[in-house]
Amino acid sequence: MSVSVKTTIYDCSEGSDGFGIQDSGMGYIYGTFPVFNGGEEGAIYQLNVATSTTRAITSGFTPQGELGKMTLGNDQMIYFSERNINYHIGKIDPTSGSISEIPIPGTVTSRMLGGITTDKTTGLIWLTSRVYDIKTDPENVRQGIISYNPATGEISEYLTASFSPDNPGDITVDNAGNIWFVELSGAGLIRFTPNTQEFSYYPAPLNEDININALTTDTDGNIWYTNTYYNNNAGAIGKFTPETGEYTQYSEGILNGPPSDIVIMNNGAIWFNEHSGQYLGTLDPDTGYIEEIAVNIPAEQSLFGQGDLCLSQTSSNIIWGCSAYAITSYEIIDQQ
């Protein structure tokens, strides 16, 4: 395998701590920046790929909503989680850049949202959530998932018990329509079967250092994830095989910091970024071989580590990333 990466950085100088990223497929890339211009209100940056220009959007969402991860819906709208305070799903019209909010009904006094993804078969938007009532039952933490149907506006929430108060994690959909998400402690996976509305738990082995961060699914139904704790916090790429319940860690070749987010290219190659912000990594799923590639991100733009990654909607060899003060494209070249 011979790989090189061409890095292009697009300035988002007032938006530190980049978090979510999504390609609209219409010539615009959007990124969430929970901290904007030194304040706590956040902004969404829009990149016009044709002109290489960016602009910050600061209206259309509730201030201090903790802008989170993003997903592209089947309706070509971009949806994002608002992780704190106001319990909304954000919605971006990519053609106009206008932003609106979808309130999540309920009477709980504390709900935090986490990961977000789209089921391409049903069109449903799925999010992870953590719920507890600060006033009446602060010790009873529950975790679960929320579905939103863009066609009907219907919102449903499915909750189960939790033994951890940690933030809700990432979420993905397998090719059978099952919803997979990270257990609140990061030490295992949970499967939700929409047809039966049942939760199934898959705890990680107690003798392994596993803290699951980001998830994705391959065409065989395996769940791939980034593991930030493995090997004295050097990190690993992990694979969970649902048929056997086996967790497998791949760490040899990771030399510059634990992995953060993860994507699978059309050719099956697995790519990930690292908390250091200075490297991308690629893993061959057939051999377990990992290679790190320096991406030449300035130190000030990797200060907060790397945010999410997303695949290009229009090119088979471009990955988009969101980091401190920037949206970045990584063009994968010379891959054999």
Short mmCIF file of C-alpha atoms in Angstrom, two decimals:
data_model
loop_
_atom_site.label_atom_id
_atom_site.label_comp_id
_atom_site.label_asym_id
_atom_site.label_seq_id
_atom_site.Cartn_x
_atom_site.Cartn_y
_atom_site.Cartn_z
CA MET A 1 0.00 0.00 0.00
CA SER A 2 1.30 3.42 -0.98
CA VAL A 3 -0.70 6.40 0.24
CA SER A 4 -0.28 10.14 0.27
CA VAL A 5 -2.66 12.91 1.32
CA LYS A 6 -3.10 16.38 -0.14
CA THR A 7 -4.35 18.71 2.61
CA THR A 8 -6.29 21.92 1.92
CA ILE A 9 -7.25 24.16 4.84
CA TYR A 10 -10.17 26.60 4.71
CA ASP A 11 -10.14 29.36 7.29
CA CYS A 12 -12.76 29.47 10.05
CA SER A 13 -10.67 31.77 12.21
CA GLU A 14 -13.38 32.80 14.68
CA GLY A 15 -14.63 29.27 15.32
CA SER A 16 -12.38 27.39 17.70
CA ASP A 17 -12.98 23.79 18.73
CA GLY A 18 -14.51 22.45 15.49
CA PHE A 19 -16.82 19.51 16.09
CA GLY A 20 -19.18 18.24 13.36
CA ILE A 21 -18.70 18.20 9.57
CA GLN A 22 -20.98 17.36 6.63
CA ASP A 23 -20.76 17.60 2.85
CA SER A 24 -24.10 18.65 1.38
CA GLY A 25 -23.34 17.22 -2.06
CA MET A 26 -24.38 20.62 -3.49
CA GLY A 27 -21.04 22.37 -3.38
CA TYR A 28 -21.21 23.43 0.27
CA ILE A 29 -19.56 21.93 3.34
CA TYR A 30 -20.93 22.72 6.79
CA GLY A 31 -19.14 22.49 10.13
CA THR A 32 -20.28 23.05 13.71
CA PHE A 33 -18.11 25.16 16.03
CA PRO A 34 -19.44 25.15 19.63
CA VAL A 35 -17.16 28.09 20.53
CA PHE A 36 -17.32 31.21 18.32
CA ASN A 37 -15.33 34.44 18.65
CA GLY A 38 -14.29 33.52 22.17
CA GLY A 39 -17.87 33.15 23.40
CA GLU A 40 -20.10 30.20 24.18
CA GLU A 41 -22.84 30.70 21.61
CA GLY A 42 -21.23 28.80 18.75
CA ALA A 43 -21.52 29.09 14.99
CA ILE A 44 -22.00 26.99 11.90
CA TYR A 45 -19.51 27.63 9.12
CA GLN A 46 -20.42 27.23 5.47
CA LEU A 47 -17.67 26.53 2.94
CA ASN A 48 -18.35 27.27 -0.72
CA VAL A 49 -16.07 24.73 -2.40
CA ALA A 50 -16.13 26.46 -5.80
CA THR A 51 -14.92 29.80 -4.44
CA SER A 52 -12.96 28.47 -1.42
CA THR A 53 -14.73 31.00 0.79
CA THR A 54 -16.22 30.48 4.23
CA ARG A 55 -18.84 32.36 6.22
CA ALA A 56 -20.09 32.00 9.77
CA ILE A 57 -23.81 31.57 10.43
CA THR A 58 -24.81 32.58 13.95
CA SER A 59 -28.62 32.78 13.73
CA GLY A 60 -31.39 30.21 13.44
CA PHE A 61 -30.45 28.20 16.51
CA THR A 62 -30.65 28.76 20.24
CA PRO A 63 -27.49 30.27 21.76
CA GLN A 64 -25.46 27.96 24.00
CA GLY A 65 -27.08 24.90 22.46
CA GLU A 66 -23.71 23.12 22.24
CA LEU A 67 -23.62 22.42 18.49
CA GLY A 68 -22.77 18.78 17.84
CA LYS A 69 -22.46 16.16 15.13
CA MET A 70 -24.07 16.32 11.68
CA THR A 71 -25.74 14.01 9.15
CA LEU A 72 -27.17 14.33 5.63
CA GLY A 73 -30.82 13.31 5.41
CA ASN A 74 -32.49 11.61 2.47
CA ASP A 75 -34.36 14.87 1.93
CA GLN A 76 -30.96 16.55 1.26
CA MET A 77 -31.25 18.61 4.43
CA ILE A 78 -28.39 18.56 6.96
CA TYR A 79 -29.34 17.73 10.53
CA PHE A 80 -27.23 18.30 13.63
CA SER A 81 -27.55 17.63 17.34
CA GLU A 82 -27.72 20.41 19.89
CA ARG A 83 -26.14 18.65 22.80
CA ASN A 84 -27.18 20.78 25.77
CA ILE A 85 -29.77 23.04 27.35
CA ASN A 86 -32.55 23.37 24.78
CA TYR A 87 -33.16 19.85 23.42
CA HIS A 88 -33.45 20.59 19.73
CA ILE A 89 -32.45 18.95 16.48
CA GLY A 90 -30.94 21.52 14.14
CA LYS A 91 -31.74 21.59 10.41
CA ILE A 92 -29.83 23.33 7.61
CA ASP A 93 -31.14 23.99 4.12
CA PRO A 94 -27.89 23.65 2.13
CA THR A 95 -29.07 25.73 -0.81
CA SER A 96 -29.94 28.81 1.24
CA GLY A 97 -27.87 28.23 4.37
CA SER A 98 -30.93 28.91 6.52
CA ILE A 99 -31.12 27.12 9.85
CA SER A 100 -34.16 26.06 11.86
CA GLU A 101 -34.77 24.00 14.98
CA ILE A 102 -36.97 20.99 15.68
CA PRO A 103 -37.97 20.82 19.38
CA ILE A 104 -37.94 17.44 21.11
CA PRO A 105 -41.07 17.03 23.25
CA GLY A 106 -40.95 15.80 26.84
CA THR A 107 -41.01 16.93 30.43
CA VAL A 108 -37.57 15.87 31.67
CA THR A 109 -35.44 18.63 33.13
CA SER A 110 -32.16 17.35 31.73
CA ARG A 111 -31.62 15.78 28.32
CA MET A 112 -28.31 15.70 26.50
CA LEU A 113 -28.00 14.70 22.83
CA GLY A 114 -24.95 13.05 21.32
CA GLY A 115 -24.37 11.29 18.01
CA ILE A 116 -26.61 11.57 14.96
CA THR A 117 -26.99 9.46 11.82
CA THR A 118 -29.39 8.75 8.95
CA ASP A 119 -30.95 5.41 8.08
CA LYS A 120 -30.69 5.61 4.29
CA THR A 121 -33.37 2.93 3.86
CA THR A 122 -36.13 4.42 6.03
CA GLY A 123 -35.04 8.06 5.93
CA LEU A 124 -35.25 8.31 9.73
CA ILE A 125 -32.78 10.49 11.63
CA TRP A 126 -31.44 8.80 14.78
CA LEU A 127 -29.73 10.45 17.76
CA THR A 128 -28.33 9.24 21.08
CA SER A 129 -29.63 10.77 24.30
CA ARG A 130 -29.07 10.77 28.04
CA VAL A 131 -31.99 11.67 30.29
CA TYR A 132 -32.51 12.31 33.98
CA ASP A 133 -34.68 14.56 36.10
CA ILE A 134 -32.50 16.89 38.14
CA LYS A 135 -35.37 17.96 40.40
CA THR A 136 -37.17 14.71 41.18
CA ASP A 137 -34.82 11.80 40.45
CA PRO A 138 -31.24 12.96 39.78
CA GLU A 139 -29.72 9.52 40.41
CA ASN A 140 -31.83 7.68 37.83
CA VAL A 141 -29.85 8.18 34.62
CA ARG A 142 -31.28 6.65 31.47
CA GLN A 143 -29.77 6.40 28.04
CA GLY A 144 -31.37 5.76 24.72
CA ILE A 145 -32.05 6.96 21.22
CA ILE A 146 -34.41 9.33 19.46
CA SER A 147 -35.85 8.94 15.96
CA TYR A 148 -37.09 11.81 13.84
CA ASN A 149 -39.10 11.29 10.66
CA PRO A 150 -38.53 14.29 8.32
CA ALA A 151 -41.52 13.28 6.17
CA THR A 152 -44.07 13.32 9.00
CA GLY A 153 -42.36 15.29 11.76
CA GLU A 154 -42.88 12.41 14.19
CA ILE A 155 -40.36 12.10 17.04
CA SER A 156 -40.01 8.98 19.20
CA GLU A 157 -37.69 8.33 22.14
CA TYR A 158 -36.63 4.91 23.39
CA LEU A 159 -34.90 4.72 26.77
CA THR A 160 -33.15 2.03 28.74
CA ALA A 161 -31.24 1.86 32.00
CA SER A 162 -27.72 3.21 32.39
CA PHE A 163 -25.09 2.86 35.05
CA SER A 164 -23.04 5.85 33.96
CA PRO A 165 -23.66 9.62 33.89
CA ASP A 166 -21.26 10.15 30.96
CA ASN A 167 -22.18 12.02 27.79
CA PRO A 168 -24.11 10.15 25.07
CA GLY A 169 -21.88 8.79 22.33
CA ASP A 170 -21.84 7.97 18.66
CA ILE A 171 -24.46 6.06 16.64
CA THR A 172 -24.60 4.13 13.35
CA VAL A 173 -27.02 1.96 11.34
CA ASP A 174 -26.10 -1.46 9.96
CA ASN A 175 -27.27 -2.87 6.64
CA ALA A 176 -30.10 -4.78 8.35
CA GLY A 177 -31.57 -1.61 9.84
CA ASN A 178 -30.35 -2.19 13.39
CA ILE A 179 -29.23 0.89 15.34
CA TRP A 180 -25.91 0.64 17.17
CA PHE A 181 -24.66 3.14 19.71
CA VAL A 182 -22.02 3.51 22.40
CA GLU A 183 -22.91 2.64 25.99
CA LEU A 184 -22.59 5.79 28.10
CA SER A 185 -19.40 4.63 29.81
CA GLY A 186 -17.79 3.89 26.43
CA ALA A 187 -17.10 0.31 27.53
CA GLY A 188 -19.45 -1.48 25.15
CA LEU A 189 -22.07 -1.29 22.43
CA ILE A 190 -25.86 -1.39 22.47
CA ARG A 191 -28.05 -2.56 19.60
CA PHE A 192 -31.60 -1.31 19.15
CA THR A 193 -33.90 -3.31 16.88
CA PRO A 194 -36.60 -0.94 15.56
CA ASN A 195 -39.08 -3.70 14.63
CA THR A 196 -39.23 -5.07 18.19
CA GLN A 197 -38.03 -1.96 20.03
CA GLU A 198 -35.61 -4.14 21.99
CA PHE A 199 -32.18 -3.20 23.35
CA SER A 200 -29.34 -5.74 23.33
CA TYR A 201 -26.13 -5.16 25.31
CA TYR A 202 -22.62 -6.14 24.22
CA PRO A 203 -20.17 -5.20 26.99
CA ALA A 204 -16.49 -5.11 26.09
CA PRO A 205 -14.21 -7.65 27.81
CA LEU A 206 -13.18 -6.48 31.26
CA ASN A 207 -9.53 -7.39 30.64
CA GLU A 208 -9.20 -5.00 27.69
CA ASP A 209 -8.75 -1.23 27.80
CA ILE A 210 -11.69 -0.10 25.70
CA ASN A 211 -13.24 3.35 25.52
CA ILE A 212 -15.28 3.62 22.33
CA ASN A 213 -15.50 7.04 20.71
CA ALA A 214 -16.72 7.01 17.08
CA LEU A 215 -18.59 4.31 15.12
CA THR A 216 -19.15 3.25 11.54
CA THR A 217 -20.45 0.12 9.81
CA ASP A 218 -19.04 -1.87 6.89
CA THR A 219 -21.03 -3.68 4.20
CA ASP A 220 -20.70 -7.00 6.08
CA GLY A 221 -22.41 -5.58 9.16
CA ASN A 222 -19.28 -5.28 11.30
CA ILE A 223 -19.04 -2.27 13.62
CA TRP A 224 -15.74 -0.38 13.44
CA TYR A 225 -14.81 2.10 16.14
CA THR A 226 -12.05 4.27 17.55
CA ASN A 227 -10.72 3.25 20.95
CA THR A 228 -8.97 5.99 22.91
CA TYR A 229 -7.82 3.98 25.95
CA TYR A 230 -6.08 0.97 24.44
CA ASN A 231 -2.36 0.35 25.03
CA ASN A 232 -1.83 3.04 27.69
CA ASN A 233 -3.95 5.60 25.83
CA ALA A 234 -2.04 5.17 22.54
CA GLY A 235 -5.36 4.04 21.11
CA ALA A 236 -6.57 1.48 18.62
CA ILE A 237 -9.04 0.85 15.84
CA GLY A 238 -11.54 -1.75 16.93
CA LYS A 239 -13.92 -4.10 15.17
CA PHE A 240 -17.00 -5.66 16.73
CA THR A 241 -18.40 -8.73 14.97
CA PRO A 242 -22.12 -9.07 15.83
CA GLU A 243 -22.31 -12.73 14.80
CA THR A 244 -19.73 -13.78 17.39
CA GLY A 245 -19.81 -10.89 19.86
CA GLU A 246 -16.04 -10.56 19.48
CA TYR A 247 -14.13 -7.31 20.00
CA THR A 248 -10.84 -7.06 18.05
CA GLN A 249 -8.27 -4.27 18.51
CA TYR A 250 -5.75 -3.07 15.91
CA SER A 251 -3.07 -0.85 17.38
CA GLU A 252 0.27 -1.65 15.73
CA GLY A 253 1.27 1.37 13.65
CA ILE A 254 -0.53 4.01 15.76
CA LEU A 255 2.36 6.11 17.03
CA ASN A 256 1.11 9.67 17.36
CA GLY A 257 -1.97 9.71 19.52
CA PRO A 258 -5.29 7.94 19.97
CA PRO A 259 -7.78 7.90 17.08
CA SER A 260 -10.77 10.25 17.11
CA ASP A 261 -13.26 9.78 14.25
CA ILE A 262 -13.51 7.03 11.61
CA VAL A 263 -14.88 6.59 8.07
CA ILE A 264 -14.90 3.77 5.50
CA MET A 265 -14.14 4.64 1.88
CA ASN A 266 -15.96 3.09 -1.08
CA ASN A 267 -13.04 0.71 -1.62
CA GLY A 268 -13.36 -0.61 1.93
CA ALA A 269 -10.28 1.17 3.31
CA ILE A 270 -10.72 2.51 6.83
CA TRP A 271 -9.52 6.03 7.62
CA PHE A 272 -9.31 7.83 10.94
CA ASN A 273 -7.93 11.04 12.42
CA GLU A 274 -6.00 11.39 15.65
CA HIS A 275 -6.38 13.65 18.67
CA SER A 276 -3.02 15.23 17.93
CA GLY A 277 -4.52 16.72 14.78
CA GLN A 278 -1.30 16.11 12.86
CA TYR A 279 -1.99 12.71 11.30
CA LEU A 280 -4.54 10.67 9.42
CA GLY A 281 -4.37 6.92 9.69
CA THR A 282 -5.54 4.18 7.36
CA LEU A 283 -6.22 0.54 8.14
CA ASP A 284 -6.47 -2.35 5.70
CA PRO A 285 -9.35 -4.44 7.12
CA ASP A 286 -8.03 -7.61 5.45
CA THR A 287 -4.55 -7.46 6.99
CA GLY A 288 -4.93 -5.15 10.00
CA TYR A 289 -2.04 -3.05 8.66
CA ILE A 290 -2.13 0.57 9.87
CA GLU A 291 -0.25 3.47 8.29
CA GLU A 292 -0.10 7.04 9.58
CA ILE A 293 0.24 9.98 7.18
CA ALA A 294 1.26 13.47 8.26
CA VAL A 295 -1.30 16.04 7.09
CA ASN A 296 0.54 19.29 7.83
CA ILE A 297 -2.08 20.95 10.01
CA PRO A 298 -0.67 24.07 11.73
CA ALA A 299 -0.26 23.65 15.47
CA GLU A 300 -2.83 26.32 16.32
CA GLN A 301 -5.46 24.48 14.24
CA SER A 302 -4.83 21.16 15.97
CA LEU A 303 -4.80 22.69 19.45
CA PHE A 304 -8.14 21.15 20.40
CA GLY A 305 -7.54 17.91 18.49
CA GLN A 306 -9.55 16.82 15.50
CA GLY A 307 -13.33 16.90 15.22
CA ASP A 308 -15.43 14.68 13.01
CA LEU A 309 -14.71 13.33 9.54
CA CYS A 310 -17.13 12.79 6.68
CA LEU A 311 -16.86 11.30 3.22
CA SER A 312 -17.26 13.52 0.18
CA GLN A 313 -20.66 13.23 -1.48
CA THR A 314 -19.21 13.98 -4.91
CA SER A 315 -15.72 12.47 -4.95
CA SER A 316 -14.56 8.96 -4.07
CA ASN A 317 -11.18 10.03 -2.70
CA ILE A 318 -11.84 13.09 -0.51
CA ILE A 319 -12.44 13.14 3.24
CA TRP A 320 -13.62 16.32 4.95
CA GLY A 321 -12.57 17.20 8.48
CA CYS A 322 -13.39 19.83 11.07
CA SER A 323 -10.70 21.06 13.46
CA ALA A 324 -9.85 24.16 15.46
CA TYR A 325 -10.40 27.28 13.33
CA ALA A 326 -10.69 25.35 10.06
CA ILE A 327 -12.55 23.06 7.70
CA THR A 328 -10.08 20.76 5.96
CA SER A 329 -10.16 18.54 2.90
CA TYR A 330 -7.94 15.48 2.65
CA GLU A 331 -7.50 14.20 -0.88
CA ILE A 332 -6.33 10.58 -0.84
CA ILE A 333 -3.93 9.92 -3.71
CA ASP A 334 -1.63 7.16 -4.92
CA GLN A 335 -3.55 4.46 -3.09
CA GLN A 336 -2.89 0.96 -4.42
#
